[in-house]
Short mmCIF file of C-alpha atoms and ligand atoms in Angstrom, two decimals:
data_model
loop_
_atom_site.label_atom_id
_atom_site.label_comp_id
_atom_site.label_asym_id
_atom_site.label_seq_id
_atom_site.Cartn_x
_atom_site.Cartn_y
_atom_site.Cartn_z
CA MET A 13 24.86 60.00 41.93
CA LYS A 14 22.47 56.90 41.75
CA ALA A 15 21.35 56.00 45.47
CA VAL A 16 20.38 52.12 46.37
CA VAL A 17 18.28 52.15 49.04
CA LEU A 18 18.14 48.75 50.37
CA ALA A 19 14.40 47.99 51.71
CA ALA A 20 13.75 44.26 51.33
CA GLY A 21 14.64 42.89 54.37
CA LYS A 22 12.23 40.98 56.75
CA GLY A 23 12.67 42.97 59.96
CA THR A 24 12.46 39.90 62.03
CA ARG A 25 13.88 41.88 65.48
CA ILE A 26 11.27 44.48 64.83
CA ARG A 27 8.42 41.70 65.52
CA PRO A 28 5.26 42.30 66.11
CA LEU A 29 5.42 45.64 64.04
CA SER A 30 6.51 44.08 61.37
CA GLU A 31 3.72 41.23 60.99
CA THR A 32 1.79 43.04 58.58
CA VAL A 33 3.38 46.01 57.67
CA PRO A 34 7.40 45.89 55.98
CA LYS A 35 9.73 47.85 58.40
CA PRO A 36 10.70 50.26 55.63
CA MET A 37 6.62 51.59 56.03
CA LEU A 38 6.59 51.74 59.87
CA PRO A 39 6.22 55.40 61.08
CA VAL A 40 8.65 57.45 61.76
CA ALA A 41 7.15 61.07 62.16
CA ASP A 42 5.65 62.37 58.93
CA ARG A 43 6.66 59.57 57.03
CA PRO A 44 7.72 55.72 56.44
CA LEU A 45 11.18 54.83 58.11
CA SER A 46 12.90 53.94 54.63
CA ALA A 47 12.10 57.46 53.34
CA HIS A 48 14.13 59.26 55.69
CA ALA A 49 16.98 57.37 53.64
CA VAL A 50 15.37 57.94 50.03
CA ASP A 51 14.82 62.11 51.35
CA ALA A 52 18.49 62.36 52.47
CA ALA A 53 19.35 60.97 49.24
CA ILE A 54 17.32 63.04 47.33
CA ASP A 55 18.35 66.27 49.54
CA ALA A 56 22.27 65.62 49.06
CA GLY A 57 21.63 65.30 45.44
CA ALA A 58 20.70 61.89 43.96
CA ASP A 59 19.17 62.04 40.95
CA GLU A 60 17.92 58.38 40.77
CA ILE A 61 16.63 56.73 43.59
CA VAL A 62 16.92 52.46 43.06
CA LEU A 63 14.59 50.99 45.80
CA VAL A 64 15.83 47.01 46.45
CA VAL A 65 12.29 45.52 47.49
CA GLY A 66 11.17 41.88 48.43
CA TYR A 67 9.42 40.85 51.64
CA GLU A 68 5.90 42.80 51.27
CA ALA A 69 7.51 45.11 48.42
CA GLU A 70 4.02 46.15 47.64
CA ALA A 71 3.70 48.62 50.35
CA VAL A 72 7.04 49.95 49.47
CA ARG A 73 6.40 50.38 45.61
CA GLU A 74 2.85 51.87 46.03
CA HIS A 75 4.51 54.58 48.34
CA PHE A 76 7.50 55.55 46.12
CA GLY A 77 5.83 55.10 42.84
CA ALA A 78 7.75 55.57 39.66
CA THR A 79 8.58 59.04 40.37
CA TYR A 80 9.40 60.63 43.99
CA ARG A 81 9.72 64.32 44.77
CA ASP A 82 10.28 64.37 41.05
CA VAL A 83 13.25 61.65 41.07
CA PRO A 84 12.54 58.52 39.18
CA VAL A 85 12.86 55.83 40.92
CA SER A 86 13.21 51.93 40.17
CA TYR A 87 12.85 48.68 41.51
CA ALA A 88 14.95 45.63 42.06
CA VAL A 89 13.30 42.58 43.39
CA GLN A 90 15.65 40.52 45.77
CA THR A 91 13.80 37.38 46.16
CA GLU A 92 15.57 36.06 49.06
CA GLN A 93 16.97 37.94 51.94
CA ASN A 94 20.44 36.64 51.49
CA GLY A 95 22.27 39.71 52.66
CA THR A 96 22.82 43.04 52.07
CA ALA A 97 25.62 42.72 49.04
CA ASP A 98 23.22 40.32 47.59
CA ALA A 99 20.85 42.98 47.61
CA VAL A 100 22.73 45.33 45.80
CA ASN A 101 23.58 42.80 43.16
CA ALA A 102 19.56 42.46 42.41
CA ALA A 103 19.98 46.12 41.25
CA ARG A 104 23.04 44.88 39.35
CA LYS A 105 21.36 42.05 37.60
CA ALA A 106 18.50 43.87 36.76
CA GLY A 107 20.50 46.53 34.93
CA LEU A 108 20.25 49.14 37.57
CA LEU A 109 23.89 49.82 38.10
CA GLU A 110 25.94 52.16 35.96
CA GLY A 111 28.60 54.24 37.08
CA PRO A 112 29.31 55.23 40.77
CA PHE A 113 26.45 54.51 42.95
CA ALA A 114 26.03 54.87 46.74
CA VAL A 115 24.27 52.20 49.14
CA LEU A 116 22.14 53.07 51.76
CA ASN A 117 20.19 51.38 54.48
CA GLY A 118 16.09 51.93 54.37
CA ASP A 119 16.07 51.32 58.01
CA ASN A 120 18.99 54.02 58.85
CA LEU A 121 18.47 57.62 59.62
CA TYR A 122 20.85 59.69 58.21
CA GLU A 123 21.72 63.58 58.22
CA PRO A 124 21.16 64.74 54.65
CA ALA A 125 24.40 66.78 55.07
CA ALA A 126 26.36 63.82 55.41
CA ILE A 127 25.08 62.13 52.80
CA GLU A 128 25.97 65.23 50.65
CA ARG A 129 29.62 64.66 51.74
CA LEU A 130 29.73 61.71 51.27
CA PHE A 131 28.61 61.66 47.53
CA GLU A 132 31.12 64.26 47.34
CA ARG A 133 33.84 62.14 48.41
CA THR A 134 33.20 59.00 46.57
CA PRO A 135 35.11 56.38 47.55
CA ALA A 136 33.46 56.67 50.78
CA VAL A 137 31.62 55.37 53.94
CA CYS A 138 30.18 56.90 56.59
CA ALA A 139 31.41 56.50 60.20
CA VAL A 140 29.89 57.55 63.43
CA ALA A 141 32.45 57.46 66.43
CA VAL A 142 30.25 55.70 69.53
CA ASP A 143 31.22 55.13 72.91
CA ASP A 144 31.56 51.16 72.89
CA PRO A 145 31.87 50.19 69.60
CA ARG A 146 32.20 46.52 70.17
CA ASN A 147 28.97 45.64 68.62
CA TYR A 148 29.15 47.71 65.65
CA GLY A 149 31.13 47.31 62.22
CA VAL A 150 34.64 48.94 62.92
CA LEU A 151 37.01 50.80 60.60
CA SER A 152 40.30 51.29 60.92
CA THR A 153 42.20 54.27 59.36
CA ASP A 154 45.35 54.77 58.13
CA ASP A 155 46.47 58.34 57.06
CA GLY A 156 42.85 59.34 56.44
CA THR A 157 41.47 56.85 54.66
CA VAL A 158 39.54 53.70 55.46
CA SER A 159 42.48 50.32 55.65
CA GLY A 160 39.98 48.09 57.11
CA ILE A 161 36.68 46.93 58.86
CA VAL A 162 35.75 44.12 60.94
CA GLU A 163 32.56 43.25 62.84
CA LYS A 164 31.83 43.25 66.40
CA PRO A 165 35.82 43.18 67.30
CA ASP A 166 36.39 42.74 70.72
CA GLU A 167 39.56 44.83 70.46
CA PRO A 168 38.45 47.51 68.43
CA PRO A 169 40.54 49.65 66.54
CA THR A 170 39.08 52.77 66.47
CA ASN A 171 35.77 53.99 67.88
CA LEU A 172 34.30 54.51 64.49
CA ALA A 173 31.24 53.08 63.69
CA ASN A 174 30.28 51.85 60.10
CA ALA A 175 26.85 54.16 59.47
CA GLY A 176 25.62 51.79 56.82
CA ALA A 177 26.03 54.38 54.21
CA TYR A 178 28.55 54.17 51.29
CA ALA A 179 29.92 55.81 48.27
CA PHE A 180 31.27 53.24 45.86
CA PRO A 181 32.92 53.33 42.19
CA ALA A 182 31.87 51.95 39.35
CA LYS A 183 33.90 49.09 39.71
CA ALA A 184 32.58 47.98 42.92
CA ARG A 185 29.67 46.51 40.30
CA GLU A 186 32.17 43.89 39.32
CA TRP A 187 32.64 43.11 43.08
CA LEU A 188 29.35 42.18 44.69
CA GLU A 189 29.53 38.31 44.24
CA VAL A 190 30.88 37.86 47.73
CA PRO A 191 31.04 34.89 49.87
CA ALA A 192 28.50 34.32 52.54
CA SER A 193 29.72 35.44 55.68
CA GLU A 194 29.62 33.55 59.25
CA ARG A 195 25.84 34.24 59.84
CA GLY A 196 25.34 33.14 56.16
CA GLU A 197 24.60 36.56 54.61
CA HIS A 198 26.43 38.03 51.50
CA GLU A 199 27.71 41.29 52.98
CA ILE A 200 28.15 45.00 51.69
CA THR A 201 30.84 45.23 54.35
CA ASP A 202 32.94 42.58 52.40
CA VAL A 203 32.46 44.58 49.02
CA LEU A 204 33.85 47.80 50.72
CA SER A 205 36.77 45.98 52.11
CA ARG A 206 37.66 44.90 48.43
CA VAL A 207 36.74 48.04 47.44
CA ILE A 208 39.26 49.34 50.52
CA GLU A 209 41.93 47.14 48.71
CA GLU A 210 42.12 49.16 45.15
CA PHE A 211 40.77 52.73 45.94
CA ALA A 212 41.65 55.56 48.67
CA VAL A 213 38.31 55.34 50.40
CA THR A 214 37.57 58.26 52.70
CA PRO A 215 35.35 58.01 56.32
CA VAL A 216 33.02 60.56 56.12
CA THR A 217 32.29 61.47 60.07
CA VAL A 218 28.59 61.88 61.47
CA ASP A 219 27.18 63.63 64.20
CA ARG A 220 24.41 61.56 64.13
CA TRP A 221 22.74 58.11 62.66
CA MET A 222 20.28 55.90 63.91
CA ASP A 223 19.79 51.93 62.89
CA VAL A 224 16.24 51.04 63.35
CA GLY A 225 16.44 47.54 64.16
CA ARG A 226 14.23 46.75 67.11
CA PRO A 227 10.41 48.44 68.62
CA TRP A 228 12.37 50.87 70.98
CA GLU A 229 14.55 51.82 67.92
CA LEU A 230 11.42 52.72 66.40
CA LEU A 231 10.27 55.14 69.40
CA GLU A 232 13.86 56.25 69.33
CA ALA A 233 13.77 57.13 66.00
CA ASN A 234 10.04 59.00 66.43
CA GLU A 235 11.95 61.26 69.36
CA TRP A 236 14.84 62.36 66.67
CA LYS A 237 12.60 63.01 63.54
CA ILE A 238 9.52 64.77 65.77
CA GLY A 239 11.75 66.79 67.55
CA ASP A 240 13.15 68.06 64.45
CA LEU A 241 9.68 69.53 63.26
CA GLU A 242 8.73 72.94 63.46
CA GLY A 243 5.56 73.85 64.60
CA ARG A 244 2.88 74.04 62.62
CA ILE A 245 -1.08 74.34 62.90
CA ASP A 246 -3.18 73.53 59.93
CA GLY A 247 -5.74 71.47 61.49
CA ASP A 248 -8.65 72.27 63.67
CA VAL A 249 -7.79 72.97 67.22
CA SER A 250 -10.07 74.16 69.73
CA ASP A 251 -9.59 77.61 71.31
CA ALA A 252 -9.94 75.95 74.73
CA ALA A 253 -6.92 73.71 74.42
CA HIS A 254 -3.66 74.61 75.10
CA LEU A 255 -0.40 73.92 72.95
CA GLU A 256 3.01 74.05 73.65
CA GLY A 257 6.17 73.70 72.39
CA ASN A 258 6.74 72.16 68.69
CA VAL A 259 3.33 70.74 67.70
CA VAL A 260 2.27 69.82 64.41
CA VAL A 261 -1.76 69.40 63.73
CA GLU A 262 -1.76 68.57 60.33
CA ASP A 263 -4.81 69.55 57.92
CA GLY A 264 -7.98 67.52 58.78
CA ALA A 265 -6.82 66.53 61.75
CA THR A 266 -8.96 67.92 65.21
CA VAL A 267 -7.88 68.93 68.77
CA LYS A 268 -11.25 69.15 71.29
CA PRO A 269 -11.31 71.87 74.14
CA GLY A 270 -9.36 70.95 77.40
CA VAL A 271 -6.64 69.10 75.28
CA VAL A 272 -3.22 69.78 76.51
CA ILE A 273 -0.25 69.16 74.46
CA GLU A 274 3.07 69.94 75.14
CA GLY A 275 5.37 69.69 72.29
CA PRO A 276 7.40 67.78 70.37
CA VAL A 277 4.23 66.08 69.28
CA LEU A 278 3.17 65.32 65.71
CA ILE A 279 -0.83 65.18 64.93
CA ARG A 280 -1.36 63.43 61.71
CA SER A 281 -4.33 64.10 59.49
CA GLY A 282 -7.47 62.55 60.03
CA ALA A 283 -6.59 62.03 63.78
CA THR A 284 -8.57 63.53 66.93
CA VAL A 285 -7.46 64.11 70.09
CA GLY A 286 -9.68 64.80 73.05
CA PRO A 287 -11.72 66.44 74.69
CA ASN A 288 -9.70 66.63 77.77
CA ALA A 289 -6.40 64.67 77.00
CA TYR A 290 -3.16 64.84 77.56
CA VAL A 291 -0.55 64.34 75.17
CA ARG A 292 3.44 64.99 75.62
CA GLY A 293 6.54 64.61 73.55
CA ALA A 294 7.86 63.15 71.62
CA THR A 295 4.46 61.63 70.38
CA LEU A 296 3.12 60.53 66.97
CA ILE A 297 -0.67 60.31 66.60
CA GLY A 298 -1.03 58.88 63.52
CA GLU A 299 -3.35 59.43 60.38
CA ASP A 300 -7.22 58.51 61.58
CA ALA A 301 -6.17 57.69 65.17
CA SER A 302 -8.22 59.23 67.96
CA VAL A 303 -7.04 59.66 71.32
CA GLY A 304 -10.18 60.44 73.67
CA ASN A 305 -11.21 61.63 76.99
CA ALA A 306 -9.01 61.76 80.40
CA VAL A 307 -6.17 60.12 78.27
CA GLU A 308 -2.77 60.20 78.81
CA ILE A 309 -0.17 60.09 75.85
CA LYS A 310 3.31 60.73 76.40
CA ASN A 311 6.50 59.77 74.25
CA SER A 312 4.64 57.11 71.93
CA VAL A 313 3.62 56.02 68.38
CA VAL A 314 0.25 55.84 68.05
CA SER A 315 -0.24 54.39 64.58
CA ALA A 316 -3.27 54.82 62.24
CA GLY A 317 -6.01 54.13 62.88
CA ALA A 318 -5.51 53.35 66.43
CA ALA A 319 -7.87 53.96 69.16
CA VAL A 320 -7.60 55.12 72.90
CA ASN A 321 -10.66 56.62 73.78
CA HIS A 322 -10.99 56.62 77.42
CA LEU A 323 -9.38 57.09 80.91
CA SER A 324 -5.83 55.57 79.73
CA TYR A 325 -2.35 55.99 79.97
CA VAL A 326 0.36 55.08 77.47
CA GLY A 327 3.94 55.96 77.97
CA ASP A 328 7.10 54.82 75.83
CA SER A 329 4.98 52.61 73.80
CA VAL A 330 4.19 51.69 70.52
CA LEU A 331 0.61 50.57 69.06
CA GLY A 332 0.27 49.50 65.73
CA ARG A 333 -2.24 50.19 63.34
CA ALA A 334 -5.53 50.00 64.12
CA VAL A 335 -4.69 48.90 68.04
CA ASN A 336 -8.04 49.49 69.86
CA PHE A 337 -7.27 49.98 73.94
CA GLY A 338 -10.25 49.51 75.99
CA ALA A 339 -11.08 52.20 78.72
CA GLY A 340 -8.90 52.51 81.20
CA THR A 341 -6.37 50.35 79.90
CA THR A 342 -2.91 51.32 81.77
CA VAL A 343 0.66 50.95 80.59
CA ALA A 344 3.35 50.43 83.03
CA ASN A 345 6.42 52.21 81.76
CA LEU A 346 8.84 52.00 84.84
CA ARG A 347 10.13 48.81 86.85
CA HIS A 348 10.32 48.91 90.42
CA ASP A 349 13.69 47.60 90.71
CA ASP A 350 14.65 50.52 88.47
CA ASP A 351 16.75 48.12 86.14
CA ASP A 352 16.43 48.91 82.12
CA VAL A 353 13.09 47.55 80.67
CA THR A 354 13.96 44.14 78.45
CA PHE A 355 12.03 43.20 75.63
CA THR A 356 11.38 39.74 73.30
CA VAL A 357 13.40 40.01 70.59
CA LYS A 358 13.28 36.95 68.47
CA GLY A 359 12.46 34.50 71.28
CA GLU A 360 15.10 35.74 73.50
CA ARG A 361 14.57 38.34 76.20
CA VAL A 362 16.52 41.47 75.44
CA SER A 363 18.11 44.84 77.51
CA THR A 364 15.98 47.77 75.76
CA GLY A 365 18.71 49.80 77.30
CA ARG A 366 15.94 52.08 78.49
CA ARG A 367 14.73 52.88 82.10
CA LYS A 368 11.28 54.17 80.66
CA PHE A 369 9.48 51.43 78.08
CA GLY A 370 6.15 50.37 77.93
CA VAL A 371 4.51 48.10 75.64
CA VAL A 372 4.76 47.01 72.09
CA ALA A 373 1.33 46.11 70.60
CA GLY A 374 0.98 44.73 67.23
CA ASP A 375 -1.69 45.99 64.44
CA GLY A 376 -5.28 45.17 65.68
CA VAL A 377 -4.48 44.43 69.54
CA LYS A 378 -7.83 44.68 71.05
CA THR A 379 -7.40 45.31 75.32
CA GLY A 380 -10.31 44.81 77.31
CA ILE A 381 -11.47 47.57 80.24
CA ASN A 382 -9.14 48.18 82.81
CA SER A 383 -6.54 45.98 81.25
CA SER A 384 -3.08 46.79 83.25
CA LEU A 385 0.09 46.03 80.84
CA THR A 386 3.47 45.55 82.48
CA PRO A 387 6.80 47.17 81.36
CA GLY A 388 8.62 45.56 78.03
CA LEU A 389 5.22 43.59 77.42
CA ARG A 390 4.97 42.30 73.65
CA LEU A 391 1.33 41.93 72.00
CA ASP A 392 1.76 40.21 69.03
CA ALA A 393 -0.87 41.32 66.04
CA GLY A 394 -4.57 40.65 66.56
CA ALA A 395 -3.83 39.65 70.33
CA THR A 396 -6.62 40.49 73.04
CA THR A 397 -6.85 40.95 76.81
CA ARG A 398 -9.33 40.46 78.98
CA PRO A 399 -11.63 42.95 80.82
CA GLY A 400 -9.43 43.91 84.46
CA GLU A 401 -6.43 41.50 83.63
CA THR A 402 -2.72 42.47 84.36
CA VAL A 403 -1.18 41.19 81.44
CA ASP A 404 2.89 40.42 82.39
CA ARG A 405 3.47 37.98 79.87
CA ASP A 406 3.93 38.44 76.10
CA ARG A 407 0.95 37.37 73.87
P1 TTP B 19 18.95 44.02 58.56
O1 TTP B 19 18.49 44.91 59.71
O2 TTP B 19 20.48 43.36 58.89
O3 TTP B 19 17.92 43.23 57.94
P2 TTP B 19 16.67 43.56 58.54
O4 TTP B 19 16.15 44.74 57.76
O5 TTP B 19 15.57 42.07 57.75
O6 TTP B 19 16.08 42.93 59.70
P3 TTP B 19 16.14 41.93 60.23
O7 TTP B 19 17.68 41.51 60.97
O8 TTP B 19 15.32 42.45 61.95
O9 TTP B 19 15.27 40.85 59.85
O10 TTP B 19 19.09 45.14 57.19
C1 TTP B 19 20.22 45.76 56.82
C2 TTP B 19 19.05 46.86 55.58
O11 TTP B 19 19.64 46.02 54.40
C3 TTP B 19 17.80 46.79 55.72
O12 TTP B 19 17.38 48.20 55.42
C4 TTP B 19 17.31 46.16 54.73
C5 TTP B 19 17.94 45.58 54.42
N1 TTP B 19 18.39 44.28 53.43
C6 TTP B 19 18.11 44.08 52.41
O13 TTP B 19 17.48 44.44 51.77
N2 TTP B 19 18.17 42.37 51.69
C7 TTP B 19 18.66 41.42 52.55
O14 TTP B 19 18.96 40.11 52.22
C8 TTP B 19 18.91 42.38 54.06
C9 TTP B 19 19.73 40.95 54.89
C10 TTP B 19 18.86 43.24 54.43
#
């Protein structure tokens, strides 16, 4: 099966993290976000990958190259991000769509076993049972096949949400030019509707699935995938450090004396932790990042090259690449009124649905010493704070 993985989106909702790094390349455990979809497809038996790229395409191409895990990879360029059907159509126009094909979202996390079932049952679509389907595309079924899909219905016909993975028959290639939807995009779900008219499409139910659209979902994606890692110590860990739970210390990483790590935690190659730091799950310490003396990091993503070197607390936060937190920078991750923390997405304050959420710092953010950062704070790439400042407004 050929798997088309969509990775051309702008990732506007995940800003500031996508300001300098395209969303498909943001870190989720030990690889970029989009590699999880590509790996799931390959684990399920895909013999060819087509990546649709657009926004910041070079970084994606560089990661996957022409062959990835011995599977050939081709690229189709979508020049304008006009929607998911338009993205697949870019693959068709590039002559890359022969025979039946699967389509996966490059920003979704799937269980590989589910993708295997999807391939076996072509034509098929993955579905996940959710408590409140009103915010999803919802499938209706009839006698074990999919009879329709409706976007964000007030009265959902079932609790089966579209999990963004499709196995299409070859004929679907002719139906990719669908009209624009209400939000002005050409949607793959409209292609699915057309397929449903002429083919018996099987719903493949999955236990677990995630769509990573907003910064706290990147944190949740890391919680999932770091939680799945098996402990492994390949790096240099001091005898005077204490590690418990599933902890991965990659080759080339250093854990100094006095450090306590409670897994699941992943410390990537080139990173340094300690002395006397406390790191607890689920936390990613990215390549060449450093976490220094008397620093506590909890349930956070510290991206490649970031530094939190002295006397700091970071909880439930995402720090972009090369962020530098000055000594004594403290993150608050809980509101005193106990409400869910809100965050700014496309100019609007929205609930994260999380009681605990700290800050999101874009690449290269620098905080002054003793900065106090409030829950749900968004610091855009390159922003700075002054020494001793309490920062409770985005900047
Ligand atoms: P979305 O999450 O709808 O779009 P996005 O990733 O650009 O994010 P945002 O809405 O925050 O701007 O996209 C779903 C998947 O489809 C994702 O993997 C990106 C991909 N995609 C394309 O490849 N081309 C497109 O034109 C669009 C809209 C999405």
